């Protein structure tokens, strides 16, 4: 799971682009297969003896678009970009045109990362539901679908939050 690319003032969520390239090279050199989210379940069920990795990027920071996207696009490396819909178009975040551009590629999947990206685990379940339903509507409007993949903001969830995500028809959730 990656977040920021070459934004060195955020060391806990940043990766230098040369290190990212090294990660990708190591994965490829070791014969690990990148999983395409569009055939995620088949990838897990078939060829169980193969080593696989699902590349994910959270938050849709502009630094991803500027620094990592050209690398992934060149080699058609599959990934999921988890988008928090409230932040789209704000300072240092990708805009909808950039997200739609990326979403057109068959090796790219846009996942749901909530609307607000607040620390939702502290919120009432009704507030969480409202936030997630808002993100679902926006994603459907802007890219034509809501993903079956969800990434919990800050990677944390409660049992109620987990049940809600399942009730909202997400098939896979990441923490």
PDB file of C-alpha atoms in Angstrom:
ATOM      1  CA  UNK A   1       0.000   0.000   0.000  1.00  0.00           C
ATOM      2  CA  UNK A   2       1.443   3.309  -1.130  1.00  0.00           C
ATOM      3  CA  UNK A   3       0.297   6.875  -0.566  1.00  0.00           C
ATOM      4  CA  UNK A   4       2.625   9.701  -1.566  1.00  0.00           C
ATOM      5  CA  UNK A   5       5.436   9.656  -4.115  1.00  0.00           C
ATOM      6  CA  UNK A   6       8.420  11.973  -3.747  1.00  0.00           C
ATOM      7  CA  UNK A   7       6.722  14.132  -1.087  1.00  0.00           C
ATOM      8  CA  UNK A   8       9.600  13.924   1.348  1.00  0.00           C
ATOM      9  CA  UNK A   9       8.072  16.223   3.956  1.00  0.00           C
ATOM     10  CA  UNK A  10       5.614  13.388   4.769  1.00  0.00           C
ATOM     11  CA  UNK A  11       8.025  10.576   5.667  1.00  0.00           C
ATOM     12  CA  UNK A  12       5.453   8.208   7.185  1.00  0.00           C
ATOM     13  CA  UNK A  13       3.380   7.990   3.986  1.00  0.00           C
ATOM     14  CA  UNK A  14       5.932   8.898   1.325  1.00  0.00           C
ATOM     15  CA  UNK A  15       8.182   6.829  -0.878  1.00  0.00           C
ATOM     16  CA  UNK A  16      10.998   8.196  -2.972  1.00  0.00           C
ATOM     17  CA  UNK A  17      10.372   7.418  -6.624  1.00  0.00           C
ATOM     18  CA  UNK A  18      13.713   5.617  -7.000  1.00  0.00           C
ATOM     19  CA  UNK A  19      12.754   3.340  -4.091  1.00  0.00           C
ATOM     20  CA  UNK A  20       9.361   2.715  -5.712  1.00  0.00           C
ATOM     21  CA  UNK A  21      11.090   1.729  -8.968  1.00  0.00           C
ATOM     22  CA  UNK A  22      13.348  -0.592  -6.963  1.00  0.00           C
ATOM     23  CA  UNK A  23      10.276  -2.204  -5.349  1.00  0.00           C
ATOM     24  CA  UNK A  24       8.702  -2.825  -8.749  1.00  0.00           C
ATOM     25  CA  UNK A  25      11.948  -4.224 -10.156  1.00  0.00           C
ATOM     26  CA  UNK A  26      12.384  -6.553  -7.177  1.00  0.00           C
ATOM     27  CA  UNK A  27       8.817  -7.823  -7.549  1.00  0.00           C
ATOM     28  CA  UNK A  28       9.372  -8.484 -11.244  1.00  0.00           C
ATOM     29  CA  UNK A  29      12.856  -9.985 -10.769  1.00  0.00           C
ATOM     30  CA  UNK A  30      11.476 -12.393  -8.157  1.00  0.00           C
ATOM     31  CA  UNK A  31       8.807 -13.590 -10.586  1.00  0.00           C
ATOM     32  CA  UNK A  32       5.908 -12.278  -8.524  1.00  0.00           C
ATOM     33  CA  UNK A  33       2.756 -11.645 -10.581  1.00  0.00           C
ATOM     34  CA  UNK A  34       0.866  -8.375 -10.242  1.00  0.00           C
ATOM     35  CA  UNK A  35      -2.836  -9.086  -9.692  1.00  0.00           C
ATOM     36  CA  UNK A  36      -5.340  -7.136 -11.749  1.00  0.00           C
ATOM     37  CA  UNK A  37      -8.310  -6.172  -9.544  1.00  0.00           C
ATOM     38  CA  UNK A  38     -10.639  -6.795 -12.476  1.00  0.00           C
ATOM     39  CA  UNK A  39      -9.981 -10.534 -12.133  1.00  0.00           C
ATOM     40  CA  UNK A  40      -9.033 -10.551  -8.455  1.00  0.00           C
ATOM     41  CA  UNK A  41     -10.979 -13.625  -7.391  1.00  0.00           C
ATOM     42  CA  UNK A  42      -9.783 -15.737 -10.317  1.00  0.00           C
ATOM     43  CA  UNK A  43      -6.218 -14.642  -9.591  1.00  0.00           C
ATOM     44  CA  UNK A  44      -6.517 -15.934  -6.052  1.00  0.00           C
ATOM     45  CA  UNK A  45      -8.281 -19.180  -6.906  1.00  0.00           C
ATOM     46  CA  UNK A  46      -6.259 -20.160  -9.964  1.00  0.00           C
ATOM     47  CA  UNK A  47      -2.574 -20.975  -9.973  1.00  0.00           C
ATOM     48  CA  UNK A  48      -2.370 -21.047  -6.185  1.00  0.00           C
ATOM     49  CA  UNK A  49       1.296 -21.988  -6.320  1.00  0.00           C
ATOM     50  CA  UNK A  50       2.236 -18.684  -7.998  1.00  0.00           C
ATOM     51  CA  UNK A  51       3.463 -15.767  -5.930  1.00  0.00           C
ATOM     52  CA  UNK A  52       1.218 -12.736  -6.408  1.00  0.00           C
ATOM     53  CA  UNK A  53       0.858  -9.174  -5.225  1.00  0.00           C
ATOM     54  CA  UNK A  54      -1.971  -6.658  -5.361  1.00  0.00           C
ATOM     55  CA  UNK A  55      -0.587  -3.141  -5.650  1.00  0.00           C
ATOM     56  CA  UNK A  56      -2.713  -0.505  -3.914  1.00  0.00           C
ATOM     57  CA  UNK A  57      -2.433   3.254  -3.645  1.00  0.00           C
ATOM     58  CA  UNK A  58      -4.497   5.239  -1.147  1.00  0.00           C
ATOM     59  CA  UNK A  59      -5.823   8.794  -1.296  1.00  0.00           C
ATOM     60  CA  UNK A  60      -5.230   9.854  -4.942  1.00  0.00           C
ATOM     61  CA  UNK A  61      -2.551  12.381  -4.112  1.00  0.00           C
ATOM     62  CA  UNK A  62      -1.326  14.475  -7.016  1.00  0.00           C
ATOM     63  CA  UNK A  63       2.189  13.138  -6.422  1.00  0.00           C
ATOM     64  CA  UNK A  64       0.935   9.692  -7.467  1.00  0.00           C
ATOM     65  CA  UNK A  65      -0.341  11.091 -10.761  1.00  0.00           C
ATOM     66  CA  UNK A  66       2.833  13.066 -11.457  1.00  0.00           C
ATOM     67  CA  UNK A  67       5.457  10.570 -10.309  1.00  0.00           C
ATOM     68  CA  UNK A  68       4.182   6.986 -10.115  1.00  0.00           C
ATOM     69  CA  UNK A  69       1.418   6.889 -12.719  1.00  0.00           C
ATOM     70  CA  UNK A  70       3.811   7.340 -15.697  1.00  0.00           C
ATOM     71  CA  UNK A  71       5.857   4.348 -14.490  1.00  0.00           C
ATOM     72  CA  UNK A  72       2.840   2.105 -13.910  1.00  0.00           C
ATOM     73  CA  UNK A  73       1.256   3.169 -17.198  1.00  0.00           C
ATOM     74  CA  UNK A  74       4.414   2.509 -19.217  1.00  0.00           C
ATOM     75  CA  UNK A  75       4.642  -1.085 -17.994  1.00  0.00           C
ATOM     76  CA  UNK A  76       0.863  -1.571 -17.599  1.00  0.00           C
ATOM     77  CA  UNK A  77       1.319  -2.644 -13.975  1.00  0.00           C
ATOM     78  CA  UNK A  78      -2.094  -3.332 -12.395  1.00  0.00           C
ATOM     79  CA  UNK A  79      -3.161  -1.485  -9.267  1.00  0.00           C
ATOM     80  CA  UNK A  80      -6.116  -0.185  -7.284  1.00  0.00           C
ATOM     81  CA  UNK A  81      -6.296   3.541  -6.596  1.00  0.00           C
ATOM     82  CA  UNK A  82      -8.439   4.079  -3.495  1.00  0.00           C
ATOM     83  CA  UNK A  83     -10.162   7.479  -3.693  1.00  0.00           C
ATOM     84  CA  UNK A  84     -11.689   9.569  -0.905  1.00  0.00           C
ATOM     85  CA  UNK A  85     -14.250  11.530  -2.878  1.00  0.00           C
ATOM     86  CA  UNK A  86     -14.346  14.707  -0.747  1.00  0.00           C
ATOM     87  CA  UNK A  87     -10.690  15.476  -1.400  1.00  0.00           C
ATOM     88  CA  UNK A  88     -10.753  15.128  -5.187  1.00  0.00           C
ATOM     89  CA  UNK A  89      -9.682  18.387  -6.813  1.00  0.00           C
ATOM     90  CA  UNK A  90      -8.372  19.929  -3.589  1.00  0.00           C
ATOM     91  CA  UNK A  91      -4.791  21.126  -3.205  1.00  0.00           C
ATOM     92  CA  UNK A  92      -2.302  18.272  -3.789  1.00  0.00           C
ATOM     93  CA  UNK A  93      -5.038  15.788  -4.777  1.00  0.00           C
ATOM     94  CA  UNK A  94      -5.914  14.492  -8.219  1.00  0.00           C
ATOM     95  CA  UNK A  95      -8.963  15.925  -9.954  1.00  0.00           C
ATOM     96  CA  UNK A  96     -11.791  13.957 -11.570  1.00  0.00           C
ATOM     97  CA  UNK A  97     -10.359  14.353 -15.076  1.00  0.00           C
ATOM     98  CA  UNK A  98      -7.100  12.749 -13.951  1.00  0.00           C
ATOM     99  CA  UNK A  99      -8.951   9.955 -12.150  1.00  0.00           C
ATOM    100  CA  UNK A 100     -11.140   9.298 -15.205  1.00  0.00           C
ATOM    101  CA  UNK A 101      -8.034   9.235 -17.414  1.00  0.00           C
ATOM    102  CA  UNK A 102      -6.469   6.561 -15.216  1.00  0.00           C
ATOM    103  CA  UNK A 103      -9.725   4.624 -14.803  1.00  0.00           C
ATOM    104  CA  UNK A 104      -9.944   4.088 -18.589  1.00  0.00           C
ATOM    105  CA  UNK A 105      -7.022   1.682 -18.500  1.00  0.00           C
ATOM    106  CA  UNK A 106      -7.906  -2.020 -18.201  1.00  0.00           C
ATOM    107  CA  UNK A 107      -5.127  -2.608 -15.657  1.00  0.00           C
ATOM    108  CA  UNK A 108      -6.458   0.101 -13.304  1.00  0.00           C
ATOM    109  CA  UNK A 109      -9.278  -0.130 -10.805  1.00  0.00           C
ATOM    110  CA  UNK A 110     -10.669   2.746  -8.750  1.00  0.00           C
ATOM    111  CA  UNK A 111     -11.591   1.672  -5.233  1.00  0.00           C
ATOM    112  CA  UNK A 112     -13.658   3.356  -2.542  1.00  0.00           C
ATOM    113  CA  UNK A 113     -11.834   4.983   0.386  1.00  0.00           C
ATOM    114  CA  UNK A 114     -14.851   6.792   1.936  1.00  0.00           C
ATOM    115  CA  UNK A 115     -16.008  10.311   1.286  1.00  0.00           C
ATOM    116  CA  UNK A 116     -14.379  12.245   4.106  1.00  0.00           C
ATOM    117  CA  UNK A 117     -11.357  10.101   5.025  1.00  0.00           C
ATOM    118  CA  UNK A 118     -12.045  11.037   8.619  1.00  0.00           C
ATOM    119  CA  UNK A 119     -11.180   8.661  11.443  1.00  0.00           C
ATOM    120  CA  UNK A 120     -14.580   7.021  10.960  1.00  0.00           C
ATOM    121  CA  UNK A 121     -14.131   4.389  13.634  1.00  0.00           C
ATOM    122  CA  UNK A 122     -14.881   7.120  16.203  1.00  0.00           C
ATOM    123  CA  UNK A 123     -18.128   8.079  14.465  1.00  0.00           C
ATOM    124  CA  UNK A 124     -21.656   6.816  15.029  1.00  0.00           C
ATOM    125  CA  UNK A 125     -22.532   4.007  12.597  1.00  0.00           C
ATOM    126  CA  UNK A 126     -25.223   6.222  10.993  1.00  0.00           C
ATOM    127  CA  UNK A 127     -22.577   8.862  10.251  1.00  0.00           C
ATOM    128  CA  UNK A 128     -20.269   6.234   8.789  1.00  0.00           C
ATOM    129  CA  UNK A 129     -23.092   4.901   6.609  1.00  0.00           C
ATOM    130  CA  UNK A 130     -23.925   8.394   5.364  1.00  0.00           C
ATOM    131  CA  UNK A 131     -20.270   9.056   4.547  1.00  0.00           C
ATOM    132  CA  UNK A 132     -19.821   5.808   2.628  1.00  0.00           C
ATOM    133  CA  UNK A 133     -23.138   6.133   0.760  1.00  0.00           C
ATOM    134  CA  UNK A 134     -22.068   9.630  -0.289  1.00  0.00           C
ATOM    135  CA  UNK A 135     -18.807   8.265  -1.707  1.00  0.00           C
ATOM    136  CA  UNK A 136     -20.709   5.510  -3.536  1.00  0.00           C
ATOM    137  CA  UNK A 137     -22.982   8.051  -5.239  1.00  0.00           C
ATOM    138  CA  UNK A 138     -20.105  10.304  -6.224  1.00  0.00           C
ATOM    139  CA  UNK A 139     -18.006   7.457  -7.648  1.00  0.00           C
ATOM    140  CA  UNK A 140     -20.969   6.203  -9.687  1.00  0.00           C
ATOM    141  CA  UNK A 141     -21.547   9.710 -11.049  1.00  0.00           C
ATOM    142  CA  UNK A 142     -17.901  10.491 -11.802  1.00  0.00           C
ATOM    143  CA  UNK A 143     -16.468   7.185 -13.052  1.00  0.00           C
ATOM    144  CA  UNK A 144     -19.597   5.126 -13.718  1.00  0.00           C
ATOM    145  CA  UNK A 145     -19.258   2.543 -10.959  1.00  0.00           C
ATOM    146  CA  UNK A 146     -18.662   1.960  -7.295  1.00  0.00           C
ATOM    147  CA  UNK A 147     -15.983  -0.567  -6.601  1.00  0.00           C
ATOM    148  CA  UNK A 148     -16.417  -3.810  -4.729  1.00  0.00           C
ATOM    149  CA  UNK A 149     -13.097  -2.923  -3.045  1.00  0.00           C
ATOM    150  CA  UNK A 150     -13.009  -0.701   0.028  1.00  0.00           C
ATOM    151  CA  UNK A 151     -10.010   0.616   1.950  1.00  0.00           C
ATOM    152  CA  UNK A 152     -10.699   1.683   5.539  1.00  0.00           C
ATOM    153  CA  UNK A 153      -9.420   5.200   6.289  1.00  0.00           C
ATOM    154  CA  UNK A 154      -6.328   4.879   8.497  1.00  0.00           C
ATOM    155  CA  UNK A 155      -6.683   1.112   8.059  1.00  0.00           C
ATOM    156  CA  UNK A 156      -8.913   0.783  11.104  1.00  0.00           C
ATOM    157  CA  UNK A 157     -12.439  -0.500  11.564  1.00  0.00           C
ATOM    158  CA  UNK A 158     -14.825  -1.788  14.181  1.00  0.00           C
ATOM    159  CA  UNK A 159     -17.033  -4.859  13.922  1.00  0.00           C
ATOM    160  CA  UNK A 160     -20.013  -2.586  13.178  1.00  0.00           C
ATOM    161  CA  UNK A 161     -18.036  -0.753  10.488  1.00  0.00           C
ATOM    162  CA  UNK A 162     -17.011  -4.092   8.962  1.00  0.00           C
ATOM    163  CA  UNK A 163     -20.636  -5.278   8.917  1.00  0.00           C
ATOM    164  CA  UNK A 164     -21.740  -2.009   7.308  1.00  0.00           C
ATOM    165  CA  UNK A 165     -19.171  -2.389   4.525  1.00  0.00           C
ATOM    166  CA  UNK A 166     -20.467  -5.884   3.860  1.00  0.00           C
ATOM    167  CA  UNK A 167     -24.094  -4.666   3.938  1.00  0.00           C
ATOM    168  CA  UNK A 168     -23.213  -1.975   1.383  1.00  0.00           C
ATOM    169  CA  UNK A 169     -22.169  -4.772  -1.018  1.00  0.00           C
ATOM    170  CA  UNK A 170     -18.413  -4.381  -0.863  1.00  0.00           C
ATOM    171  CA  UNK A 171     -16.815  -7.800  -1.404  1.00  0.00           C
ATOM    172  CA  UNK A 172     -13.289  -6.945  -0.291  1.00  0.00           C
ATOM    173  CA  UNK A 173     -12.056  -4.551   2.379  1.00  0.00           C
ATOM    174  CA  UNK A 174      -8.502  -3.596   3.279  1.00  0.00           C
ATOM    175  CA  UNK A 175      -7.173  -2.456   6.614  1.00  0.00           C
TER     176      UNK A 175
END
